Coordinates of C-alpha atoms and ligand atoms in Angstrom, one line a residue:
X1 CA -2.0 -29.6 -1.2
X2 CA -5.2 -29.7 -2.8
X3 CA -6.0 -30.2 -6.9
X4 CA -5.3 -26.2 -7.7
X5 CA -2.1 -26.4 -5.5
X6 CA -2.8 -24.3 -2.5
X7 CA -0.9 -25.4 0.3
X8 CA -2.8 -24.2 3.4
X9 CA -1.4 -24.2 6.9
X10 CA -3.2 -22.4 9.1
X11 CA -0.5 -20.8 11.9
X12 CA -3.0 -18.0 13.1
X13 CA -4.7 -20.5 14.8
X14 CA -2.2 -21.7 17.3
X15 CA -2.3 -17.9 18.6
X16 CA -5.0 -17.2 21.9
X17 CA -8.3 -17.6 20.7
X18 CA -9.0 -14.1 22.1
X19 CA -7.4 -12.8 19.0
X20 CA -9.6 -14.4 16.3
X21 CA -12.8 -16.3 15.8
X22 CA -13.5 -19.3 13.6
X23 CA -16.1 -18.9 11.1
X24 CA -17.2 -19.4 7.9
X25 CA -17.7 -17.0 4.6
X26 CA -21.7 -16.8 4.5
X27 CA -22.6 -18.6 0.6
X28 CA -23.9 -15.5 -1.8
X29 CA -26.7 -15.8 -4.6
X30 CA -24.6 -16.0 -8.1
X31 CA -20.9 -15.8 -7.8
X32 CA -19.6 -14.5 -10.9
X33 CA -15.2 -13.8 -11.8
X34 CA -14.7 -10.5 -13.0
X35 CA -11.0 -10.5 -12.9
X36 CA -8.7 -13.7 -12.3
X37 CA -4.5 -12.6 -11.3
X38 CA -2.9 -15.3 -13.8
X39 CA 0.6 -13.8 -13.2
X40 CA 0.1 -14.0 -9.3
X41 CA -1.4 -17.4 -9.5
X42 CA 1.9 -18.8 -11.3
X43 CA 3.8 -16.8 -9.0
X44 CA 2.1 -18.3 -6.2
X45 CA 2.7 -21.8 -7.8
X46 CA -1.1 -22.3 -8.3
X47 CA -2.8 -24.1 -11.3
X48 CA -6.2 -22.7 -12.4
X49 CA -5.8 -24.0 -16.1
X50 CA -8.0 -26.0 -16.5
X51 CA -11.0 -24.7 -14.2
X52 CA -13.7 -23.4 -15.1
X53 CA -14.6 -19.7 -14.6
X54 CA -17.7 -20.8 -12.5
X55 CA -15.9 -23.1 -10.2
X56 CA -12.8 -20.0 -10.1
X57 CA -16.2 -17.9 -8.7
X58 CA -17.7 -20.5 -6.5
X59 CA -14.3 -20.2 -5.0
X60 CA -13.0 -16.9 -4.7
X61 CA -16.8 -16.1 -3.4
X62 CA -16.9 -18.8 -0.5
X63 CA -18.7 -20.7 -1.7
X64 CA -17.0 -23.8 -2.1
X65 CA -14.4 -23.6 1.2
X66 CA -10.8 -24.6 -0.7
X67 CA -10.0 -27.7 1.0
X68 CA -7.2 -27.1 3.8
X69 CA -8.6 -24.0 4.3
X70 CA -10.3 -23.0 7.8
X71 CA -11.5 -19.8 7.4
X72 CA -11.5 -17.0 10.5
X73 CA -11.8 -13.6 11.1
X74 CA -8.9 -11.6 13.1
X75 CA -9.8 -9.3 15.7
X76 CA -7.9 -5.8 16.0
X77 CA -8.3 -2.0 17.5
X78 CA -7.6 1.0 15.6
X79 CA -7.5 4.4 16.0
X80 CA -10.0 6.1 13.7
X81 CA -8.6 9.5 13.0
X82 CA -6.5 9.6 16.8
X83 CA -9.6 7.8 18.1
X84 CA -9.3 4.3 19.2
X85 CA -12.3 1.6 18.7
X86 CA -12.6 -1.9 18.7
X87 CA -12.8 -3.6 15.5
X88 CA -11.3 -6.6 14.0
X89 CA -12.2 -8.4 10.2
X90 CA -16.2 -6.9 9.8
X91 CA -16.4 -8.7 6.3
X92 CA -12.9 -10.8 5.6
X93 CA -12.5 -14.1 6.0
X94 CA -8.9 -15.4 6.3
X95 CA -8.8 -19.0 4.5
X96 CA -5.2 -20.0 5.4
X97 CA -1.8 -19.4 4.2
X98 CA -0.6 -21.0 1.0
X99 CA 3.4 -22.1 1.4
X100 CA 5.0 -21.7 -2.1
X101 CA 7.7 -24.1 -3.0
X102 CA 10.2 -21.4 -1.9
X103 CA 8.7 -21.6 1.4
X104 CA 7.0 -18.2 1.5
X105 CA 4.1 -17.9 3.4
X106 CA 1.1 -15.8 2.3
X107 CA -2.4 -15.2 4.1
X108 CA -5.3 -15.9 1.5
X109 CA -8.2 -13.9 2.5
X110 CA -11.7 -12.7 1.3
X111 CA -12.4 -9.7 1.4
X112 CA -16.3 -8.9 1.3
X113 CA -17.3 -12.1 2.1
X114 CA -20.5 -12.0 4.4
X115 CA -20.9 -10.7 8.5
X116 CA -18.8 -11.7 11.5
X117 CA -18.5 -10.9 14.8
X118 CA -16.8 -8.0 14.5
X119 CA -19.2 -6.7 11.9
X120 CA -20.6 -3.6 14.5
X121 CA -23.2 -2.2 11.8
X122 CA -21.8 -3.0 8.5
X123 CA -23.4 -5.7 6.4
X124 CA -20.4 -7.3 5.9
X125 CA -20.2 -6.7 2.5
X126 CA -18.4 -4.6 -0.1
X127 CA -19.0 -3.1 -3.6
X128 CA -17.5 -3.9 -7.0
X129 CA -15.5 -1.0 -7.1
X130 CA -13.9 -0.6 -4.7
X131 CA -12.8 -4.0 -4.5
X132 CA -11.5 -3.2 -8.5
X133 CA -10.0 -0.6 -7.1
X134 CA -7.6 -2.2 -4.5
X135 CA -7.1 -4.6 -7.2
X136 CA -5.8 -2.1 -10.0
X137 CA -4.0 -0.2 -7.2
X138 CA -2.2 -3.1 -5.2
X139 CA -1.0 -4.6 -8.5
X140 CA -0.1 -1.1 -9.8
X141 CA 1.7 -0.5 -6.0
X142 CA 3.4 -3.9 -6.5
X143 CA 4.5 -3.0 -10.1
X144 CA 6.0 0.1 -8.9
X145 CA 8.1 -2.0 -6.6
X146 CA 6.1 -1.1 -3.2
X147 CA 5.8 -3.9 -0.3
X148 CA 2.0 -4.1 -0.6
X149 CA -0.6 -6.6 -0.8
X150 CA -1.5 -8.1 -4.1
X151 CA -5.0 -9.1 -5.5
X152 CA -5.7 -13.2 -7.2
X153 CA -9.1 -12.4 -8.2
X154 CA -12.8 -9.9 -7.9
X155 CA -16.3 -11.9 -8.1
X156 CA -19.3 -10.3 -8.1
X157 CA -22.1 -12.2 -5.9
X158 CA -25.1 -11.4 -7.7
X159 CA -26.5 -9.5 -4.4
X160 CA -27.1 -5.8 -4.3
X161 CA -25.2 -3.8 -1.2
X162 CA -26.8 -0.9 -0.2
X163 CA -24.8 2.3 0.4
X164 CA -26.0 5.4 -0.9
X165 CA -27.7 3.9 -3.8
X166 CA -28.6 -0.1 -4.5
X167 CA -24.2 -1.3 -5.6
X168 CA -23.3 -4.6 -7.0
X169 CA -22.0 -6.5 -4.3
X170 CA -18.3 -8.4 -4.8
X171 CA -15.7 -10.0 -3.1
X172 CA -11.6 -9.5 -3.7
X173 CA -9.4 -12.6 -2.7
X174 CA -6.6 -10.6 -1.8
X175 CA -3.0 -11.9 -0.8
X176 CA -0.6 -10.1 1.8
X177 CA 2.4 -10.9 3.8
X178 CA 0.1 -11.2 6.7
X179 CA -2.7 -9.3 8.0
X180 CA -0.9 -8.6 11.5
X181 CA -1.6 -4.6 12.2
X182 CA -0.6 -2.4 14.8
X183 CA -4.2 -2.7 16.1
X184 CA -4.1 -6.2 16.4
X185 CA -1.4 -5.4 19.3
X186 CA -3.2 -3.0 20.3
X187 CA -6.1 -5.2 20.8
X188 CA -3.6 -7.7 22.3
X189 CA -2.3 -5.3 24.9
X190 CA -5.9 -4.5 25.9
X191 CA -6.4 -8.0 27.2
X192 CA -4.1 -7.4 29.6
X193 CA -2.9 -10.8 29.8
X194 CA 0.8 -10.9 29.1
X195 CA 0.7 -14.5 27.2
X196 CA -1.4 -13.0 24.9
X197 CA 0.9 -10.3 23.7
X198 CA 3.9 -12.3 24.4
X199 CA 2.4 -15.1 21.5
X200 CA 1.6 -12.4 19.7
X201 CA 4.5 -10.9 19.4
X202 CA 6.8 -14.1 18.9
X203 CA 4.4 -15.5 16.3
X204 CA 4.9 -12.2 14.7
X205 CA 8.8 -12.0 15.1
X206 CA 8.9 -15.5 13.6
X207 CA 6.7 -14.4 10.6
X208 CA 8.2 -11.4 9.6
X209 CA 11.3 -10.6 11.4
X210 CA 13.2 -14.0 11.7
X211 CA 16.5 -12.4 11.8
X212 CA 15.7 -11.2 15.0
X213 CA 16.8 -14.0 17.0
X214 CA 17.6 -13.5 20.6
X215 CA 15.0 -13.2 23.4
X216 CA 16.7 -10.6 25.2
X217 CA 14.6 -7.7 24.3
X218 CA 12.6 -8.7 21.5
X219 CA 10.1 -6.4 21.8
X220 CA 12.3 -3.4 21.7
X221 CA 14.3 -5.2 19.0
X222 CA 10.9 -5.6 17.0
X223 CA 9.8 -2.0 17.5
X224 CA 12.8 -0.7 15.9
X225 CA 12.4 -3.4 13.0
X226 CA 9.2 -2.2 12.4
X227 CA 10.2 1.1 12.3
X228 CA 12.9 0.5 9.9
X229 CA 10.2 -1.2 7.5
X230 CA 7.7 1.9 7.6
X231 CA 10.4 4.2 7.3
X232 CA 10.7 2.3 4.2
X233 CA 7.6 2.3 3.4
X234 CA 6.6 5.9 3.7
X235 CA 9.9 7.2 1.7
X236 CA 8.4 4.9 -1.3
X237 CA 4.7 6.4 -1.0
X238 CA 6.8 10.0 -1.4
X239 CA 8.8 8.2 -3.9
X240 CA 5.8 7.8 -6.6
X241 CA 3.2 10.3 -4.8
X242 CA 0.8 7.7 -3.2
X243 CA -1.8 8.4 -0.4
X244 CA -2.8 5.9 1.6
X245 CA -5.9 8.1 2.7
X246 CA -6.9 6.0 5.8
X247 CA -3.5 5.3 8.1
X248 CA -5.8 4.1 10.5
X249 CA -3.5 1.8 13.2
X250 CA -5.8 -1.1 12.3
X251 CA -5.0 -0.4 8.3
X252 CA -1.1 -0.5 9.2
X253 CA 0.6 -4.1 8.4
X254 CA 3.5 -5.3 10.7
X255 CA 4.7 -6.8 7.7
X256 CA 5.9 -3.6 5.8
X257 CA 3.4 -3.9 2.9
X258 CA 0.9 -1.5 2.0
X259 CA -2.7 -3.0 3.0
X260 CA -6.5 -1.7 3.2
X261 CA -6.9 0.5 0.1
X262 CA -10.1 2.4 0.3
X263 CA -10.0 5.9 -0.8
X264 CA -6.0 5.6 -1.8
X265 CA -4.9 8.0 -4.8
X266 CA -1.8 9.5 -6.5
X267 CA -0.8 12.7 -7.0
X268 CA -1.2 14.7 -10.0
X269 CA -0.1 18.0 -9.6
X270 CA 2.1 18.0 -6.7
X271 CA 0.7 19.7 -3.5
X272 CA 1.8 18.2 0.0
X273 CA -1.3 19.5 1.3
X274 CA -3.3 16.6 -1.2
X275 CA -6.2 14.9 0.4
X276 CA -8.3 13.0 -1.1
X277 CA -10.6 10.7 0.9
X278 CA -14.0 12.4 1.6
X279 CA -13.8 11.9 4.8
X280 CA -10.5 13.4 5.7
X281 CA -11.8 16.6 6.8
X282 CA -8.9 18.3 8.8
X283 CA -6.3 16.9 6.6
X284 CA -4.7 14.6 8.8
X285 CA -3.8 11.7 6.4
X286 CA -2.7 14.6 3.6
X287 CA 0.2 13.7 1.6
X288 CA 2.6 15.5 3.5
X289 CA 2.1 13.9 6.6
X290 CA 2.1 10.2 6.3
X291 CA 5.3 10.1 7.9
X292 CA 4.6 11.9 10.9
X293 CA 1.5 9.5 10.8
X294 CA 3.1 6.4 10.6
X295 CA 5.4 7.8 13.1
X296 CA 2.1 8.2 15.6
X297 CA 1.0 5.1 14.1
X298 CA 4.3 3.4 15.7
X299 CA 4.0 5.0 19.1
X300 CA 0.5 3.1 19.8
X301 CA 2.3 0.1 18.7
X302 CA 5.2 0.7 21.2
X303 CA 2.8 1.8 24.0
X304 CA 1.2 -1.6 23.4
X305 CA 4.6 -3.4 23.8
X306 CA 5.7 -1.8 26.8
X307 CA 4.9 -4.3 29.5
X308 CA 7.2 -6.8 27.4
X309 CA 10.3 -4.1 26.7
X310 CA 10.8 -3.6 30.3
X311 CA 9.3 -4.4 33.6
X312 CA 9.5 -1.3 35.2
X313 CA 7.8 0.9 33.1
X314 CA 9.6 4.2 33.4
X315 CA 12.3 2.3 31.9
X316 CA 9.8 1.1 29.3
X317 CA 8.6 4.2 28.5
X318 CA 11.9 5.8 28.3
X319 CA 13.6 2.7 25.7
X320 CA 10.5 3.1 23.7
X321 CA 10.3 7.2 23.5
X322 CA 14.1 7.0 22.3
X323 CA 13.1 4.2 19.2
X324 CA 10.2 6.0 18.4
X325 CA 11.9 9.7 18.2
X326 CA 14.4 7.8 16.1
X327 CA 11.9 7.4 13.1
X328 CA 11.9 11.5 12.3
X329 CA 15.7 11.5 11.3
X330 CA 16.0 7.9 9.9
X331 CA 12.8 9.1 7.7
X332 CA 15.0 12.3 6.7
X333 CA 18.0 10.0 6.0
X334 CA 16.1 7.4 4.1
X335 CA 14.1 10.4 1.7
X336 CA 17.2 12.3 0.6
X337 CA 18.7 9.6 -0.6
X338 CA 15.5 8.7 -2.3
X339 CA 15.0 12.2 -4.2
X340 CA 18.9 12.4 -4.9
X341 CA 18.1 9.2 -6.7
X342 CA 14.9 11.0 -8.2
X343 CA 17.0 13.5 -9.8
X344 CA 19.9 11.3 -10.9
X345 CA 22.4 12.8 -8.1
X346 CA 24.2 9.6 -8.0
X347 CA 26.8 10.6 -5.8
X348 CA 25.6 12.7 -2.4
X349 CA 27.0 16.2 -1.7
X350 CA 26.2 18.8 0.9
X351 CA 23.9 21.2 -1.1
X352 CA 21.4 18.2 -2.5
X353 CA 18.6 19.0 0.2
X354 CA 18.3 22.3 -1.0
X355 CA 18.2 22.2 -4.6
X356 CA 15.7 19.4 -4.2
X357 CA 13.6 21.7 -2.0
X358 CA 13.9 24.2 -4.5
X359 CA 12.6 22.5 -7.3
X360 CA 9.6 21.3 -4.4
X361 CA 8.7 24.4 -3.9
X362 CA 8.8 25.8 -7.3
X363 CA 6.3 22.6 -8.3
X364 CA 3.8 23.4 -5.2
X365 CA 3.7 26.7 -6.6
X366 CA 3.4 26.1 -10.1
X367 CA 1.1 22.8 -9.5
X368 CA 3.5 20.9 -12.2
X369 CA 2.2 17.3 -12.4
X370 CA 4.5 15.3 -9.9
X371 CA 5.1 11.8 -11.8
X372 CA 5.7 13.9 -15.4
X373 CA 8.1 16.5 -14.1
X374 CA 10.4 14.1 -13.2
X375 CA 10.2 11.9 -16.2
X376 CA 10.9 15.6 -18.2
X377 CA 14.0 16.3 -16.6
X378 CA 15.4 13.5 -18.9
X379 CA 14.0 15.4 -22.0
X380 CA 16.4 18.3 -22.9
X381 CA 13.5 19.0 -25.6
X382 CA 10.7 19.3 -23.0
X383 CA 13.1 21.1 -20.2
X384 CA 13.9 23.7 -22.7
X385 CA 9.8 24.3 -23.4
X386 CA 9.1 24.6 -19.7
X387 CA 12.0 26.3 -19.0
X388 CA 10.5 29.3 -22.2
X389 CA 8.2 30.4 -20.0
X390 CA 9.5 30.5 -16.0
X391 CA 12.7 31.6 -15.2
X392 CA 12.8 30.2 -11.8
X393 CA 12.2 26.7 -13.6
X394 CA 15.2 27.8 -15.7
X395 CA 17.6 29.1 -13.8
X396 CA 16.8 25.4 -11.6
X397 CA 17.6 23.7 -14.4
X398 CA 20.6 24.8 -15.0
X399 CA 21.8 24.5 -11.7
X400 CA 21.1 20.7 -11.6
X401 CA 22.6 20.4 -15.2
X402 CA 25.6 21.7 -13.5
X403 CA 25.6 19.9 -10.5
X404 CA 24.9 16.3 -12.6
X405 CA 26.6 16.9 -15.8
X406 CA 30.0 17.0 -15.7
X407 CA 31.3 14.1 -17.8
X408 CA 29.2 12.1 -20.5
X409 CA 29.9 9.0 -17.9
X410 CA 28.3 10.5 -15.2
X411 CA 25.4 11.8 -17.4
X412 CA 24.6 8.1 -18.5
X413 CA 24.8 6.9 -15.1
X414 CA 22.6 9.5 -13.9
X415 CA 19.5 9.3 -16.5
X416 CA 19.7 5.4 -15.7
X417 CA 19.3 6.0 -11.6
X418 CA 16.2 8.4 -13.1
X419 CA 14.9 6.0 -15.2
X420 CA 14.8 3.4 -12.1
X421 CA 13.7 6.0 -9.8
X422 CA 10.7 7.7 -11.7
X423 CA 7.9 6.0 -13.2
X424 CA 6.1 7.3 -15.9
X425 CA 3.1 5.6 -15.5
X426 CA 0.8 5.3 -12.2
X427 CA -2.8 4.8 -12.0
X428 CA -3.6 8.3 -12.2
X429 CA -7.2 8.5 -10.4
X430 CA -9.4 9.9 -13.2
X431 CA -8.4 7.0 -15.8
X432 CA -9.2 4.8 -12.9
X433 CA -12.8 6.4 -12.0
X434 CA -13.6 6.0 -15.9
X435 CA -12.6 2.2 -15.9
X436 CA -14.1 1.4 -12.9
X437 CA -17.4 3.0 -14.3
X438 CA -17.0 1.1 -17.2
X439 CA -16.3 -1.9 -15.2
X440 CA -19.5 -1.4 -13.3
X441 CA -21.5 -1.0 -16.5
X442 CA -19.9 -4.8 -17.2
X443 CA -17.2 -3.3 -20.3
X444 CA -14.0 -4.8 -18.5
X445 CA -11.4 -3.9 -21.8
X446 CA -10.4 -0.5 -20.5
X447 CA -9.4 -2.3 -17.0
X448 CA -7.4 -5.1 -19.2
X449 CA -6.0 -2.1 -21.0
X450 CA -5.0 -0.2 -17.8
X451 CA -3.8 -3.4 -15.8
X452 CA -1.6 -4.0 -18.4
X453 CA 0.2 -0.5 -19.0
X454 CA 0.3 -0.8 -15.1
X455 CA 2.5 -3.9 -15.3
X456 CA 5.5 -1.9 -16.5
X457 CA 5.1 1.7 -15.1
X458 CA 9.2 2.5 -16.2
X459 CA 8.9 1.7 -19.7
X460 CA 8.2 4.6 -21.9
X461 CA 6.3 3.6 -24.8
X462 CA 4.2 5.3 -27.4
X463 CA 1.1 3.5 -26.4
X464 CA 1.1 4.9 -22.8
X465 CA 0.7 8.5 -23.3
X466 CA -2.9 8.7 -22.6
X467 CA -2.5 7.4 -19.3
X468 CA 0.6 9.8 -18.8
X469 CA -1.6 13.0 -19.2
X470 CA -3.0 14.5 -16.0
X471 CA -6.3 15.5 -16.2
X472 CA -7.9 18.4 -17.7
X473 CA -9.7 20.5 -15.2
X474 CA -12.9 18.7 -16.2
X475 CA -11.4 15.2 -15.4
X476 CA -10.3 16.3 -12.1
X477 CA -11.3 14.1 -9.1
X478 CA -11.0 15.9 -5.8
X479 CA -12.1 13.1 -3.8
X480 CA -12.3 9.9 -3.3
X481 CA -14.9 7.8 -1.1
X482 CA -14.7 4.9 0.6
X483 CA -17.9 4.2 -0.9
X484 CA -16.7 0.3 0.4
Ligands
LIG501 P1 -11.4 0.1 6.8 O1 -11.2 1.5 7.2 O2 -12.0 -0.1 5.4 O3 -10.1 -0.6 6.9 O4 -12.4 -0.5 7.8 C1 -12.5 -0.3 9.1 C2 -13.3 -1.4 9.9 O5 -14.6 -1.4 9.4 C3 -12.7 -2.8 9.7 O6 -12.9 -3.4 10.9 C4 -13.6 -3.4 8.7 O7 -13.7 -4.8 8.8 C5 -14.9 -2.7 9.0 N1 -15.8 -2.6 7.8 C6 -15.7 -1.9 6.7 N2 -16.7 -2.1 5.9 C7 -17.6 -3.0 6.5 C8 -18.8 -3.6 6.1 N3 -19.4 -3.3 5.0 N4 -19.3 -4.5 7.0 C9 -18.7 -4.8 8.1 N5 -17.6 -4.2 8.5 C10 -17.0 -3.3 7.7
LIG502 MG1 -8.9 -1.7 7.4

């Protein structure tokens, strides 16, 4: 353990060398900290108290290597919009994983932190940001309650990147669950050298699906774990509106958690069709059809695992096809129950799909603001103003009164699954844009303000209310941009 209590073990590295290089972050000009994670740094049983913001940056830039660290960069494929491509870590730097006291095991990586072999053209780089941005939207995600990967800290390097203009460059230490992805099997699988998928694959097993403990098919046994978590996953994106933007199989973690937030959003108004990342042209990572993505997503991961699910690969192909086609109704299963919860149906009846389908509809239609017209259903006040002026909205209403009302008891019981189920805060993207222009312009007490609102996204408080109102139509941001 060294003086600020990271205790590094470095697992990745007993895995074939194929799959990661050794290497160093490269040192940058003036490391400043923009934002320290206090919370996660006690929660990680680290002890930055007494350190000094410079020696925080000399850090969290690279610096200074923490001791017991031995930093590498993973290699991985991915498919790029259905296209697959070599890629692996172009500008993170895995330093180890810490081991809480609880025995939890996190990777500790830079993100930003200088060229690697995997690099291809980038600079290896990144922008302030969007490296603020994963960190509002990862602690916002985790907030929420959403597997994802959390953010300790955002230094600024006091180097210029160059994208479309002259950016200040910065580096996010970023904490996950691991930083195992589909691609990196895929990449595995492209070896062709069973040892190296087979090492993979336990090493993986062990990390994040220990429960699975027999040998005897462990790779089908996996792939149907995995499938479980991102069925999981997916219904709580849908749950609070999220878009990833870039399901990418390299920007998929084995783990379950969310990872790789580039140009991630949440809805306002609700529209299924919502894209937002400029360079989604053709829609295919729209709201709507993360599920069916992550569903594709998990089919390159089980065509990577065949050779180890059965020998003869007909057989293979056919165990696999059957886990993967499984995902479509688990996914069905796993979202009613979540919007049943949405609306307070706390016990299931046949007609739930539809009236939830009918109220889907009628929001698509009407572009009613996702996160605020569920918190309204709990305001008889507010139902009643909505309802003034659309009689389709009204006579809705009044059939969910009817179907959730019937006893005081079950009233209560139902505005507290609501109150669970609904947030009334997320970062909604156009009080984001204007703190991370502020932040740029070096005025960091409107990102304080919104990380802390963020900490408690149930809580309805007087003070939120501006970060509860969607935008006006001049606010409205249509897209985002990796801009990384
Ligand atoms: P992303 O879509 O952001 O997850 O990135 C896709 C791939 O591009 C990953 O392999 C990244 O490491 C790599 N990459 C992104 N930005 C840069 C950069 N500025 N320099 C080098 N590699 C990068
Ligand atoms: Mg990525």
């Amino acid at each position: 353990m060294n003086k600020y209590k990271f205790n590094f073990e470095n697992s990745y590295l007993v895995l074939e060398k194929s799959l990661y290089t050794r290497l160093e972050p490269i040192p940058v000009a003036l490391p400043k900290l923009v934002i320290f994670n206090q919370d996660l740094s006690d929660e990680l049983g680290l002890d930055f108290y007494s350190v000094t913001e410079k020696e925080i940056a000399s850090l969290f830039s690279g610096n200074r290597i923490l001791e017991g660290a031995q930093p590498l960069s993973q290699a991985y494929a991915g498919h790029q919009f259905g296209h697959l491509t070599i890629l692996g870590d172009g500008r993170a730097h895995l330093l180890g994983e810490h081991i809480t006291k609880k025995h939890e095991r996190f990777d500790i990586q830079l993100k930003g932190s200088g060229p690697t072999p995997y690099s291809r053209r980038g600079d290896g780089r990144a922008a302030l940001a969007p490296m603020l941005r994963e960190y509002i939207i990862s602690e916002a995600m985790n907030a929420l309650g959403i597997p994802t990967s959390r953010s300790l800290a955002v230094v600024t390097t006091g180097e210029n990147v160059y994208r479309e203009t002259a950016l200040q460059g910065a580096i996010l230490t970023r904490v996950a669950a691991s930083h195992i992805r589909v691609g990196t099997f895929v990449f595995a699988a492209m070896q062709k050298n069973r040892k190296v998928l087979e090492s993979l694959l336990n090493y993986t097993v062990k990390r994040h699906y220990p429960s699975i403990d027999t040998n005897q098919n462990k790779a089908l046994k996996f792939l149907y774990a995995v499938i479980e978590r991102q069925v999981e996953l997916m219904v709580e994106w849908a749950r609070v509106g999220f878009i990833h933007g870039v399901m990418n199989t390299d920007n998929m973690a084995l783990s379950g958690e969310t990872i790789d937030y580039g140009p991630c959003a949440y809805l306002d108004e609700y529209d299924s069709n919502t894209v937002f990342s400029s360079i989604d042209k053709f829609g295919r990572y729209s709201f709507g059809n993360q599920p069916k993505i992550a569903q594709w997503n998990i089919a390159r991961l089980a065509e990577a695992l065949l050779s180890l699910i059965d020998l003869e690969k007909s057989k293979a192909i056919s165990l696999a096809e059957k886990a993967v086609n499984s995902f479509s109704s688990l996914y069905e299963d796993r979202w009613l129950s979540m919007m049943r919860a949405k609306l307070g149906l706390v016990k299931p009846k046949n007609d739930d799909k539809k009236l939830i389908r009918e109220l889907l509809t009628w929001m698509q239609r009407t572009g009613a603001d996702y996160t605020n017209t569920f918190c309204d259903l709990r305001d008889k006040k507010k139902l009643n103003d909505i309802s003034k002026y659309d009689k389709e909205f009204e006579d809705w209403t009044i059939r969910w009164q009817l179907r959730v009302s019937n006893n005081p008891e079950t009233y209560k019981r139902c505005i507290d699954l609501m109150k669970k189920t609904n947030p009334e805060i997320i970062p909604r993207n156009h009080i984001v844009e204007t703190v991370l222009d502020a932040a740029e312009q070096g005025d960091l007490q409107s990102l304080h303000k919104l990380l802390d609102v963020l900490k408690n996204p149930y809580r309805k408080t007087l003070e939120i209310s501006e970060y509860k109102t969607p935008p006006r139509d001049d606010q409205r941001i249509f897209q985002t941009f990796c801009g990384t």
